Coordinates of C-alpha atoms in Angstrom, one line a residue:
Chain A
X1388 CA 130.8 122.7 104.7
X1389 CA 130.0 124.7 107.7
X1390 CA 132.5 127.3 108.9
X1391 CA 132.0 127.9 112.6
X1392 CA 133.4 131.2 113.9
X1393 CA 135.1 130.3 117.2
X1394 CA 135.5 133.6 119.2
X1395 CA 139.1 132.7 119.9
X1396 CA 140.3 130.7 116.9
X1397 CA 138.3 132.3 114.2
X1398 CA 136.4 130.4 111.5
X1399 CA 137.0 126.7 111.6
X1400 CA 135.5 123.7 109.8
X1401 CA 132.7 122.3 111.8
X1402 CA 134.5 118.9 111.9
X1403 CA 137.1 120.5 114.1
X1404 CA 134.6 121.3 116.8
X1405 CA 132.0 119.4 118.8
X1406 CA 128.4 120.2 118.3
X1407 CA 126.5 120.2 121.6
X1408 CA 123.0 121.0 120.4
X1409 CA 120.4 123.6 121.3
X1410 CA 121.1 125.9 124.1
X1411 CA 118.5 126.0 126.9
X1412 CA 118.7 127.4 130.4
X1413 CA 119.1 124.6 132.9
X1414 CA 116.5 124.4 135.6
X1415 CA 117.8 124.3 139.2
X1416 CA 118.3 120.6 140.0
X1417 CA 117.6 121.3 143.7
X1418 CA 114.2 122.8 143.2
X1419 CA 112.9 121.5 139.8
X1420 CA 110.5 118.5 139.5
X1421 CA 111.6 115.3 137.7
X1422 CA 109.3 116.3 134.8
X1423 CA 111.0 119.7 134.4
X1424 CA 114.4 118.1 134.5
X1425 CA 113.4 115.5 131.8
X1426 CA 111.9 118.2 129.7
X1427 CA 115.3 120.0 129.9
X1428 CA 117.1 116.8 129.1
X1429 CA 115.1 115.5 126.2
X1430 CA 112.7 118.0 124.6
X1431 CA 113.9 120.3 121.9
X1432 CA 112.5 123.1 119.8
X1433 CA 114.3 121.9 116.7
X1434 CA 113.2 124.9 114.6
X1435 CA 113.7 125.3 110.9
X1436 CA 115.1 128.7 111.3
X1437 CA 117.4 130.6 113.7
X1438 CA 118.7 128.6 116.6
X1439 CA 121.1 129.4 119.5
X1440 CA 123.3 126.4 120.0
X1441 CA 126.3 125.2 122.0
X1442 CA 129.7 124.4 120.4
X1443 CA 132.9 123.2 121.9
X1444 CA 136.2 124.1 120.2
X1445 CA 137.6 120.6 120.9
X1446 CA 140.7 120.7 118.8
X1447 CA 141.4 124.4 119.2
X1448 CA 141.0 126.6 122.3
X1449 CA 138.8 124.2 124.1
X1450 CA 136.3 126.8 125.0
X1451 CA 132.6 126.4 125.0
X1452 CA 130.6 129.0 123.2
X1453 CA 127.2 129.7 121.6
X1454 CA 126.4 130.7 118.1
X1455 CA 123.3 131.6 116.4
X1456 CA 122.8 129.6 113.2
X1457 CA 120.0 129.3 110.7
X1458 CA 119.2 125.5 110.5
X1459 CA 118.0 125.7 106.9
X1460 CA 120.5 128.0 105.2
X1461 CA 123.5 127.4 107.4
X1462 CA 123.9 131.2 107.9
X1463 CA 125.6 132.3 111.1
X1464 CA 124.8 135.4 113.0
X1465 CA 126.8 135.7 116.2
X1466 CA 129.2 133.8 118.4
X1467 CA 129.2 134.4 122.2
X1468 CA 131.8 133.2 124.7
X1469 CA 130.6 132.3 128.2
X1470 CA 130.9 135.2 130.6
X1471 CA 129.8 137.7 128.0
X1472 CA 126.1 138.3 127.7
X1473 CA 123.8 136.5 127.9
X1474 CA 125.9 134.2 129.9
X1475 CA 126.4 130.5 130.0
X1476 CA 125.9 128.7 133.2
X1477 CA 128.5 126.2 134.2
X1478 CA 126.3 123.1 133.9
X1479 CA 124.8 124.1 130.6
X1480 CA 127.6 122.6 128.6
X1481 CA 129.1 119.2 128.7
Chain B
X421 CA 74.5 121.7 74.1
X422 CA 75.4 124.0 77.0
X423 CA 73.4 121.8 79.3
X424 CA 75.5 118.8 78.4
X425 CA 78.6 120.7 78.9
X426 CA 77.6 121.9 82.3
X427 CA 76.8 118.3 83.3
X428 CA 80.3 117.4 82.5
X429 CA 81.7 120.3 84.4
X430 CA 79.9 118.9 87.4
X431 CA 82.2 115.9 87.4
X432 CA 85.0 115.8 89.9
X433 CA 88.0 115.8 87.6
X434 CA 89.8 119.1 88.4
X435 CA 90.9 119.6 84.8
X436 CA 87.2 119.7 83.8
X437 CA 86.6 122.7 85.9
X438 CA 87.7 124.7 82.9
X439 CA 84.2 124.2 81.5
X440 CA 82.7 126.2 84.3
X441 CA 85.0 129.1 83.7
X442 CA 84.0 129.2 80.1
X443 CA 87.5 128.5 78.8
X444 CA 87.7 127.6 75.1
X445 CA 89.0 124.1 75.7
X446 CA 89.3 121.5 78.4
X447 CA 91.8 118.8 78.9
X448 CA 91.2 115.2 79.7
X449 CA 93.6 112.5 80.6
X450 CA 93.6 110.2 77.6
X451 CA 94.3 107.3 79.9
X452 CA 91.1 108.1 81.8
X453 CA 89.1 108.1 78.7
X454 CA 90.6 104.9 77.4
X455 CA 89.9 103.3 80.7
X456 CA 86.3 104.4 80.5
X457 CA 85.8 103.2 77.0
X458 CA 85.0 106.8 76.1
X459 CA 87.4 106.7 73.3
X460 CA 86.6 103.4 71.8
X461 CA 87.0 104.8 68.3
X462 CA 90.6 105.9 68.7
X463 CA 92.8 103.4 67.2
X464 CA 94.8 102.1 70.1
X465 CA 97.9 101.4 68.1
X466 CA 98.3 105.0 67.0
X467 CA 98.7 106.2 70.6
X468 CA 97.5 109.7 69.8
X469 CA 99.0 112.4 72.0
X470 CA 96.4 114.9 71.0
X471 CA 92.9 114.2 69.7
X472 CA 90.5 116.7 68.7
X473 CA 86.9 115.7 69.1
X474 CA 84.2 116.8 66.8
X475 CA 80.5 116.6 67.2
X476 CA 78.8 113.4 66.2
X477 CA 75.3 114.2 67.3
X478 CA 74.1 111.9 70.0
X479 CA 76.1 109.0 68.7
X480 CA 79.2 109.4 70.8
X481 CA 82.7 110.8 70.5
X482 CA 84.6 110.4 67.3
X483 CA 88.2 111.5 66.9
X484 CA 88.7 113.8 64.0
X485 CA 92.4 113.7 63.7
X486 CA 95.3 112.2 65.6
X487 CA 98.4 114.2 66.3
X488 CA 101.9 113.0 66.5
X489 CA 102.7 110.1 68.7
X490 CA 104.4 111.4 71.8
X491 CA 104.3 110.6 75.5
X492 CA 101.8 113.3 76.3
X493 CA 98.4 112.1 77.4
X494 CA 96.4 115.3 76.9
X495 CA 93.3 115.4 74.9
X496 CA 91.9 118.7 73.9
X497 CA 88.3 119.1 73.3
X498 CA 86.5 122.1 72.0
X499 CA 83.7 123.1 74.3
X500 CA 81.3 124.1 71.5
X501 CA 81.1 120.5 70.5
X502 CA 78.9 117.8 71.9
X503 CA 80.6 115.5 74.4
X504 CA 78.7 112.3 74.5
X505 CA 78.3 109.8 76.0
X506 CA 79.3 112.0 78.9
X507 CA 78.4 109.3 81.4
X508 CA 81.3 107.3 80.3
X509 CA 83.6 110.2 81.1
X510 CA 82.5 110.2 84.7
X511 CA 85.6 110.1 86.8
X512 CA 83.9 108.7 89.9
X513 CA 82.7 105.6 88.1
X514 CA 86.1 104.0 87.9
X515 CA 87.8 105.7 90.8
X516 CA 85.0 106.1 93.2
X517 CA 85.0 105.1 96.8
X518 CA 85.5 101.6 98.1
X519 CA 86.3 100.1 94.7
X520 CA 89.5 98.1 94.3
X521 CA 92.0 99.6 91.9
X522 CA 92.5 98.0 88.5
X523 CA 94.0 94.7 89.2
X524 CA 97.6 94.3 88.0
X525 CA 98.3 90.8 86.7
X526 CA 100.5 89.1 84.2
X527 CA 97.5 88.5 82.0
X528 CA 96.5 92.1 82.2
X529 CA 100.1 93.2 81.2
X530 CA 100.0 90.9 78.2
X531 CA 96.6 92.1 77.2
X532 CA 97.4 95.7 77.5
X533 CA 100.8 95.1 75.8
X534 CA 99.3 93.4 72.8
X535 CA 96.6 96.0 72.4
X536 CA 99.2 98.7 73.1
X537 CA 96.8 100.3 75.6
X538 CA 97.9 102.8 78.2
X539 CA 97.2 102.3 81.9
X540 CA 94.8 104.4 83.8
X541 CA 96.0 106.9 86.3
X542 CA 97.1 105.2 89.5
X543 CA 95.5 107.8 91.9
X544 CA 93.1 110.6 91.4
X545 CA 93.7 114.3 91.7
X546 CA 90.8 114.9 94.1
X547 CA 88.7 118.0 94.6
X548 CA 89.7 119.9 97.7
X549 CA 87.1 119.5 100.4
X550 CA 86.7 121.8 103.3
X551 CA 86.1 119.0 105.9
X552 CA 87.6 115.6 106.6
X553 CA 87.4 113.1 109.5
X554 CA 91.1 112.7 109.6
X555 CA 93.9 114.8 108.0
X556 CA 97.3 113.1 107.7
X557 CA 100.3 115.4 107.2
X558 CA 103.0 113.8 105.2
X559 CA 102.6 111.7 102.1
X560 CA 105.4 109.2 102.7
X561 CA 105.3 105.6 103.7
X562 CA 104.0 106.3 107.2
X563 CA 101.3 108.8 106.2
X564 CA 100.1 106.7 103.3
X565 CA 100.2 103.5 105.3
X566 CA 98.2 105.1 108.1
X567 CA 95.6 106.3 105.6
X568 CA 95.4 102.9 103.9
X569 CA 95.0 101.0 107.1
X570 CA 92.4 103.5 108.4
X571 CA 90.3 102.6 105.4
X572 CA 91.2 99.0 105.0
X573 CA 91.1 97.9 108.6
X574 CA 88.7 100.4 110.2
X575 CA 86.5 101.7 107.4
X576 CA 87.4 105.3 107.9
X577 CA 87.6 106.7 104.4
X578 CA 86.9 110.4 104.9
X579 CA 90.7 111.0 105.1
X580 CA 93.0 113.5 103.4
X581 CA 96.7 113.1 103.1
X582 CA 98.6 116.3 102.4
X583 CA 102.2 116.7 101.4
X584 CA 104.2 119.8 100.8
X585 CA 105.9 118.2 97.7
X586 CA 105.1 115.0 96.0
X587 CA 104.3 111.6 97.5
X588 CA 107.4 109.9 98.7
X589 CA 109.6 112.9 98.3
X590 CA 111.0 112.8 101.8
X591 CA 112.7 110.0 103.7
X592 CA 110.5 107.4 101.9
X593 CA 112.3 108.0 98.7
X594 CA 115.7 108.8 100.1
X595 CA 116.4 105.8 102.4
X596 CA 118.6 102.9 101.4
X597 CA 115.6 100.5 101.3
X598 CA 116.9 98.0 103.9
X599 CA 114.5 96.1 106.2
X600 CA 115.2 94.0 109.2
X601 CA 113.9 93.1 112.6
X602 CA 117.0 92.2 114.6
X603 CA 116.7 95.0 117.2
X604 CA 117.9 95.2 120.7
X605 CA 114.9 95.8 123.0
X606 CA 112.0 93.3 123.2
X607 CA 109.7 96.2 122.4
X608 CA 111.6 97.1 119.3
X609 CA 111.9 93.5 118.1
X610 CA 108.2 92.8 118.4
X611 CA 107.4 96.0 116.6
X612 CA 109.8 95.6 113.6
X613 CA 109.0 91.9 113.3
X614 CA 105.4 92.8 112.6
X615 CA 106.6 95.3 110.0
X616 CA 108.6 92.6 108.3
X617 CA 105.6 90.3 108.3
X618 CA 103.6 93.1 106.5
X619 CA 106.4 93.7 104.1
X620 CA 106.4 89.9 103.3
X621 CA 102.8 89.9 102.3
X622 CA 102.7 93.4 100.9
X623 CA 103.0 92.6 97.2
X624 CA 99.8 90.5 97.5
X625 CA 98.0 92.8 99.8
X626 CA 98.6 95.9 97.7
X627 CA 98.6 94.1 94.3
X628 CA 101.9 95.8 93.4
X629 CA 105.3 94.2 93.2
X630 CA 107.4 95.9 95.9
X631 CA 110.4 93.7 94.9
X632 CA 111.1 92.4 98.4
X633 CA 114.5 90.7 98.2
X634 CA 115.0 88.6 101.4
X635 CA 118.7 88.4 100.9
X636 CA 120.0 88.3 104.5
X637 CA 121.5 91.1 106.6
X638 CA 125.0 91.0 108.1
X639 CA 126.0 93.4 110.9
X640 CA 129.8 93.2 111.2
X641 CA 131.6 93.4 114.5
X642 CA 135.1 94.8 114.5
X643 CA 135.7 95.0 118.3
X644 CA 135.1 92.8 121.3
X645 CA 132.4 95.1 122.6
X646 CA 130.6 95.1 119.3
X647 CA 130.7 91.3 119.2
X648 CA 129.2 91.3 122.7
X649 CA 126.4 93.5 121.6
X650 CA 125.8 91.2 118.6
X651 CA 125.5 88.2 121.0
X652 CA 123.1 90.2 123.1
X653 CA 121.0 91.1 120.1
X654 CA 121.0 87.5 118.9
X655 CA 119.8 86.2 122.2
X656 CA 117.0 88.8 122.5
X657 CA 116.0 88.0 118.9
X658 CA 116.0 84.3 119.4
X659 CA 113.8 84.6 122.5
X660 CA 111.2 86.3 120.4
X661 CA 111.5 83.8 117.5
X662 CA 113.5 86.0 115.2
X663 CA 116.0 84.2 113.0
X664 CA 119.3 85.9 114.1
X665 CA 122.7 84.5 115.1
X666 CA 126.3 85.4 115.4
X667 CA 128.6 83.9 112.8
X668 CA 132.4 83.8 112.5
X669 CA 134.6 85.4 109.7
X670 CA 134.8 82.1 107.8
X671 CA 131.0 82.0 107.4
X672 CA 131.0 85.7 106.6
X673 CA 133.4 85.0 103.7
X674 CA 131.1 82.4 102.4
X675 CA 128.1 84.7 102.5
X676 CA 129.9 87.7 101.1
X677 CA 133.1 86.7 99.3
X678 CA 134.0 90.3 98.5
X679 CA 134.5 91.3 102.1
X680 CA 138.1 91.4 103.4
X681 CA 138.0 89.2 106.5
X682 CA 141.8 89.0 107.0
X683 CA 143.2 89.9 110.4
X684 CA 145.7 92.5 109.2
X685 CA 143.3 95.3 108.5
X686 CA 142.8 98.4 110.5
X687 CA 139.4 97.2 111.7
X688 CA 139.5 93.3 111.4
X689 CA 136.1 91.6 111.1
X690 CA 135.7 89.5 114.2
X691 CA 132.2 88.2 113.6
X692 CA 128.8 89.3 112.5
X693 CA 125.2 89.2 113.4
X694 CA 123.5 87.3 110.6
X695 CA 119.8 87.9 110.1
X696 CA 118.5 86.0 107.1
X697 CA 115.0 87.5 107.0
X698 CA 116.4 91.0 106.4
X699 CA 116.7 92.4 102.9
X700 CA 115.8 95.2 100.6
X701 CA 112.6 96.5 99.1
X702 CA 112.0 99.0 96.3
X703 CA 111.0 101.9 98.5
X704 CA 109.1 103.9 95.8
X705 CA 106.9 100.9 95.1
X706 CA 105.9 100.8 98.8
X707 CA 104.9 104.4 98.6
X708 CA 103.0 103.9 95.3
X709 CA 101.3 100.7 96.6
X710 CA 99.9 102.4 99.7
X711 CA 99.0 105.5 97.7
X712 CA 97.1 103.4 95.2
X713 CA 95.4 101.3 97.9
X714 CA 94.4 104.4 99.9
X715 CA 93.1 106.1 96.8
X716 CA 91.0 103.1 95.9
X717 CA 89.4 103.3 99.2
X718 CA 88.4 106.9 98.5
X719 CA 91.1 108.6 100.5
X720 CA 92.1 112.0 99.0
X721 CA 95.8 112.5 98.4
X722 CA 96.9 116.1 98.0
X723 CA 100.4 116.8 96.7
X724 CA 102.0 120.2 96.7
X725 CA 99.8 121.2 99.5
X726 CA 101.7 122.8 102.4
X727 CA 100.4 122.9 105.9
X728 CA 100.7 126.5 107.1
X729 CA 99.0 126.1 110.5
X730 CA 97.0 123.8 112.7
X731 CA 93.9 125.4 114.0
X732 CA 93.0 124.6 117.6
X733 CA 90.6 125.8 120.3
X734 CA 91.4 126.0 124.0
X735 CA 94.8 126.6 125.6
X736 CA 98.1 126.4 123.7
X737 CA 99.7 123.0 124.1
X738 CA 96.6 121.3 125.6
X739 CA 93.6 122.4 123.5
X740 CA 91.7 120.6 120.8
X741 CA 92.4 120.4 117.1
X742 CA 89.7 121.9 114.9
X743 CA 91.3 122.1 111.5
X744 CA 94.3 122.6 109.3
X745 CA 95.3 125.7 107.2
X746 CA 96.9 124.7 104.0
X747 CA 98.2 126.5 101.0
X748 CA 95.1 125.3 99.2
X749 CA 92.7 126.5 101.9
X750 CA 91.4 125.5 105.3
X751 CA 90.2 122.0 106.2
X752 CA 88.1 121.5 109.3
X753 CA 88.9 118.2 111.0
X754 CA 89.0 116.9 114.5
X755 CA 92.0 114.7 114.0
X756 CA 95.5 115.5 112.6
X757 CA 98.2 112.9 112.3
X758 CA 101.8 114.2 112.0
X759 CA 103.8 111.9 109.8
X760 CA 106.4 114.3 108.7
X761 CA 109.7 112.7 109.9
X762 CA 112.5 115.2 109.6
X763 CA 110.0 118.2 109.6
X764 CA 108.0 116.8 112.6
X765 CA 109.1 119.6 115.0
X766 CA 108.0 122.3 112.6
X767 CA 104.5 120.8 112.4
X768 CA 104.2 120.0 116.1
X769 CA 105.3 123.5 117.0
X770 CA 102.1 124.8 115.4
X771 CA 100.2 123.3 118.3
X772 CA 103.0 124.0 120.8
X773 CA 103.8 120.3 121.3
X774 CA 107.5 120.0 122.0
X775 CA 109.1 116.8 120.7
X776 CA 112.3 115.1 121.8
X777 CA 113.6 115.4 118.3
X778 CA 116.5 117.0 116.5
X779 CA 116.7 116.9 112.7
X780 CA 119.9 115.6 111.2
X781 CA 120.6 114.9 107.5
X782 CA 121.7 111.4 106.6
X783 CA 123.7 111.1 103.4
X784 CA 123.7 108.2 101.0
X785 CA 125.3 107.5 97.7
X786 CA 125.1 105.1 94.8
X787 CA 127.7 103.7 92.4
X788 CA 127.6 102.8 88.8
X789 CA 125.9 99.4 88.1
X790 CA 128.1 96.3 87.9
X791 CA 127.5 92.6 87.9
X792 CA 126.0 91.1 91.0
X793 CA 128.7 90.3 93.5
X794 CA 127.3 91.2 96.9
X795 CA 124.4 88.8 97.8
X796 CA 123.6 90.2 101.2
X797 CA 123.2 93.6 103.0
X798 CA 126.4 94.4 104.8
X799 CA 126.5 96.8 107.7
X800 CA 129.5 98.0 109.7
X801 CA 128.9 100.0 112.8
X802 CA 132.5 100.8 113.5
X803 CA 133.1 102.0 109.9
X804 CA 129.8 103.9 109.8
X805 CA 128.7 102.4 106.5
X806 CA 126.0 100.0 105.2
X807 CA 126.0 98.7 101.7
X808 CA 123.7 96.6 99.5
X809 CA 123.5 95.9 95.8
X810 CA 120.4 96.8 93.9
X811 CA 118.7 94.6 91.3
X812 CA 120.3 96.9 88.7
X813 CA 123.7 96.2 90.1
X814 CA 124.4 99.6 91.7
X815 CA 125.9 99.6 95.2
X816 CA 123.9 101.7 97.6
X817 CA 125.8 103.2 100.5
X818 CA 124.5 104.8 103.6
X819 CA 126.3 106.3 106.5
X820 CA 125.6 107.8 109.9
X821 CA 123.7 111.0 110.3
X822 CA 125.6 114.2 110.0
X823 CA 126.7 115.5 113.4
X824 CA 125.2 119.0 113.1
X825 CA 121.4 119.4 113.3
X826 CA 120.2 121.0 110.1
X827 CA 117.3 121.0 107.7
X828 CA 119.7 121.5 104.8
X829 CA 120.0 118.5 102.5
X830 CA 123.0 119.4 100.5
X831 CA 125.7 116.8 100.3
X832 CA 129.2 117.3 101.7
X833 CA 132.6 116.3 100.4
X834 CA 133.6 114.9 103.8
X835 CA 130.9 112.4 103.5
X836 CA 132.0 111.1 100.2
X837 CA 135.6 110.9 101.3
X838 CA 134.9 109.1 104.5
X839 CA 132.4 106.8 102.8
X840 CA 134.8 105.8 100.1
X841 CA 137.6 105.2 102.6
X842 CA 135.4 103.0 104.8
X843 CA 133.9 101.0 102.0
X844 CA 137.4 100.2 100.6
X845 CA 138.4 99.0 104.0
X846 CA 135.6 96.5 103.8
X847 CA 135.8 95.6 100.1
X848 CA 139.2 96.6 98.7
X849 CA 138.3 95.0 95.4
X850 CA 135.9 97.8 94.3
X851 CA 138.4 100.6 94.3
X852 CA 137.9 101.3 90.6
X853 CA 134.1 101.7 90.9
X854 CA 132.8 105.2 90.4
X855 CA 130.2 106.9 92.5
X856 CA 127.2 108.1 90.4
X857 CA 125.5 110.4 92.8
X858 CA 124.9 111.2 96.5
X859 CA 121.9 112.6 98.3
X860 CA 120.6 113.3 101.7
X861 CA 117.4 112.8 103.7
X862 CA 116.3 114.3 107.0
X863 CA 116.2 112.0 110.0
X864 CA 114.2 112.9 113.1
X865 CA 116.5 111.7 115.8
X866 CA 115.3 110.9 119.3
X867 CA 117.5 110.6 122.4
X868 CA 116.7 106.9 122.8
X869 CA 116.6 106.0 119.1
X870 CA 113.0 104.8 119.4
X871 CA 110.1 106.5 117.7
X872 CA 107.4 108.7 119.2
X873 CA 103.9 107.5 118.4
X874 CA 100.4 108.0 119.6
X875 CA 98.4 110.9 121.1
X876 CA 99.8 114.2 122.4
X877 CA 98.6 116.6 125.1
X878 CA 96.6 118.3 122.3
X879 CA 93.3 116.5 121.8
X880 CA 93.1 115.1 118.3
X881 CA 96.8 115.7 117.4
X882 CA 98.6 112.4 116.9
X883 CA 102.3 112.0 116.1
X884 CA 104.1 109.2 114.3
X885 CA 107.6 110.7 114.3
X886 CA 111.0 110.3 115.8
X887 CA 112.0 107.5 113.4
X888 CA 115.5 108.6 113.0
X889 CA 117.2 106.1 110.7
X890 CA 114.6 103.3 111.2
X891 CA 111.6 104.9 109.5
X892 CA 111.4 102.9 106.3
X893 CA 111.7 99.5 108.1
X894 CA 108.7 100.4 110.3
X895 CA 106.5 102.0 107.7
X896 CA 103.8 99.3 107.4
X897 CA 103.5 98.4 111.1
X898 CA 103.4 102.1 112.2
X899 CA 100.7 102.8 109.7
X900 CA 98.7 99.8 110.9
X901 CA 99.1 100.7 114.6
X902 CA 98.6 104.5 114.1
X903 CA 95.4 103.7 112.2
X904 CA 94.2 101.5 115.1
X905 CA 95.2 104.3 117.6
X906 CA 93.3 106.9 115.7
X907 CA 90.3 104.7 115.0
X908 CA 89.9 103.2 118.5
X909 CA 91.0 106.3 120.4
X910 CA 93.4 104.3 122.5
X911 CA 97.0 103.3 122.0
X912 CA 97.6 99.7 120.9
X913 CA 99.9 97.6 123.1
X914 CA 102.5 97.3 120.4
X915 CA 103.2 101.0 120.4
X916 CA 102.4 101.8 124.0
X917 CA 106.1 101.8 124.9
X918 CA 106.7 104.6 122.3
X919 CA 104.3 107.2 123.6
X920 CA 105.5 110.8 123.9
X921 CA 104.9 110.8 127.6
X922 CA 107.8 108.4 128.2
X923 CA 110.2 111.3 128.0
X924 CA 108.7 113.2 130.9
X925 CA 108.0 110.0 132.8
X926 CA 111.5 108.8 132.2
X927 CA 110.7 105.4 130.6
X928 CA 113.0 105.5 127.6
X929 CA 113.3 102.6 125.2
X930 CA 117.1 102.5 124.5
X931 CA 117.5 101.3 120.9
X932 CA 120.8 102.8 120.1
X933 CA 122.5 99.5 120.4
X934 CA 120.6 98.2 117.4
X935 CA 121.5 101.2 115.2
X936 CA 123.1 100.0 112.0
X937 CA 126.0 102.4 112.4
X938 CA 127.3 104.5 115.3
X939 CA 125.7 107.9 115.2

């Protein structure tokens, strides 16, 4: 079982939250090429190691946040709410 | 005497290298010796676990004493003794290149059984070479099938298959062994149908019984929209000559009497897509069959050999492959094929090729064995479960992939709980059955549920990944097509739709509608 530390609600079972995958900076849709946009949409690093990812506290505070998780051990390092550093752009989450 | 010893040490069996290092004894596989006739004098019935050989001049080997009968196949030989006739100990004679493996047959089984002989090793433990024409990373169905077809169809035998653990230790040994070809897109149907053809003739082709049971495949529909997708799939399938049709609950009850088809359940069964050519196969046998076939063609299979890096020249992400760095040493090669499924991204990142893949575990479970009562494979998308009964009588359950991407394969209680609940909604009669064990395998999920096959921007680096939950079904055909792709240097038409470039070009092949269960 994975306990995800929501910055507002504290540690919660992963099943209570929505997992939104790897966190990548979104390219500017006005200026980027279709290839850049599709790269953002589809291609993933998918490392076996530390990964910054997006979560949504769907049955709690309904906030989007990022956590840093080790994809092999399940260890968690930090949780970041949008607005705090390094900032989450509006379109970056669902 | 020393001369004779050194001539033996020149043979390729790794255990014989001990001679060179001047160690006091060296071990042979007894089965090798028996197969070679090198131990003709050992009484077959005694099945010696340990035989000490003494000198018998130039006459040959004679066993001095036989130890206790155990399962061990080790023969210990003192090096200060004469080992003759050493020619008959030659490893390469029986397992050399381009020779078919020992033929398995009923007569052979009887003969060996009556004489209580043991069987020769199925594949070699080859000497590590520093150069190969092709290196395939991943010793599962896909990697081994690619190696086998490279040799069998294209005559390319200077091939190494490297695996971090043992052959078939990944998804090939963890899947629920279901095969079918009732997919949703025309590309997918053509592809998986070819795979089913190869599975059908596999036992003959590989001379190994893969226990293909063509028992039929039922995909249940619990909602109107699911039923509509079933009709859609059935029509796509029929157009391409696949036996696939939508049937009503009464027919379902006839095919699988244990299913609850009443209308007062939470998810009433409204119909099903029935696909008679689908069924189950013993997945380990498929791995072993390909490994044995590839080995017989002279392909080297290296287990417990981890790939640490892929060596390239030129720019990152667009250069040229020059070799592979493994835990056993460097191999120089112009071509590397990545067949590592769940670990595909970790291998591709070595050459800076980004893949549209996230790795999710998929859990499965098996019950205690009972009498046969479930004659078909049953799949329910809405209930996230698929179930089939093995020849031993166990029920094998699979589910959807876990929602969180991870490389961790530990099981969860949530899975067991949900699975049990959903299975009982389908088959209330098995509530007293006990679960024996559960396990997980890693699935390399792509955004469109279709695989990624063919060349990459890095010259000489090929991928056969992104299989998600369909990998085992596609094993033979992907091996065949990847072999053609590597050998001819161009992508065959059958796998053209699945090239990596489709993601940046925007030509996705949406196959999610054919997923066994909603993911």
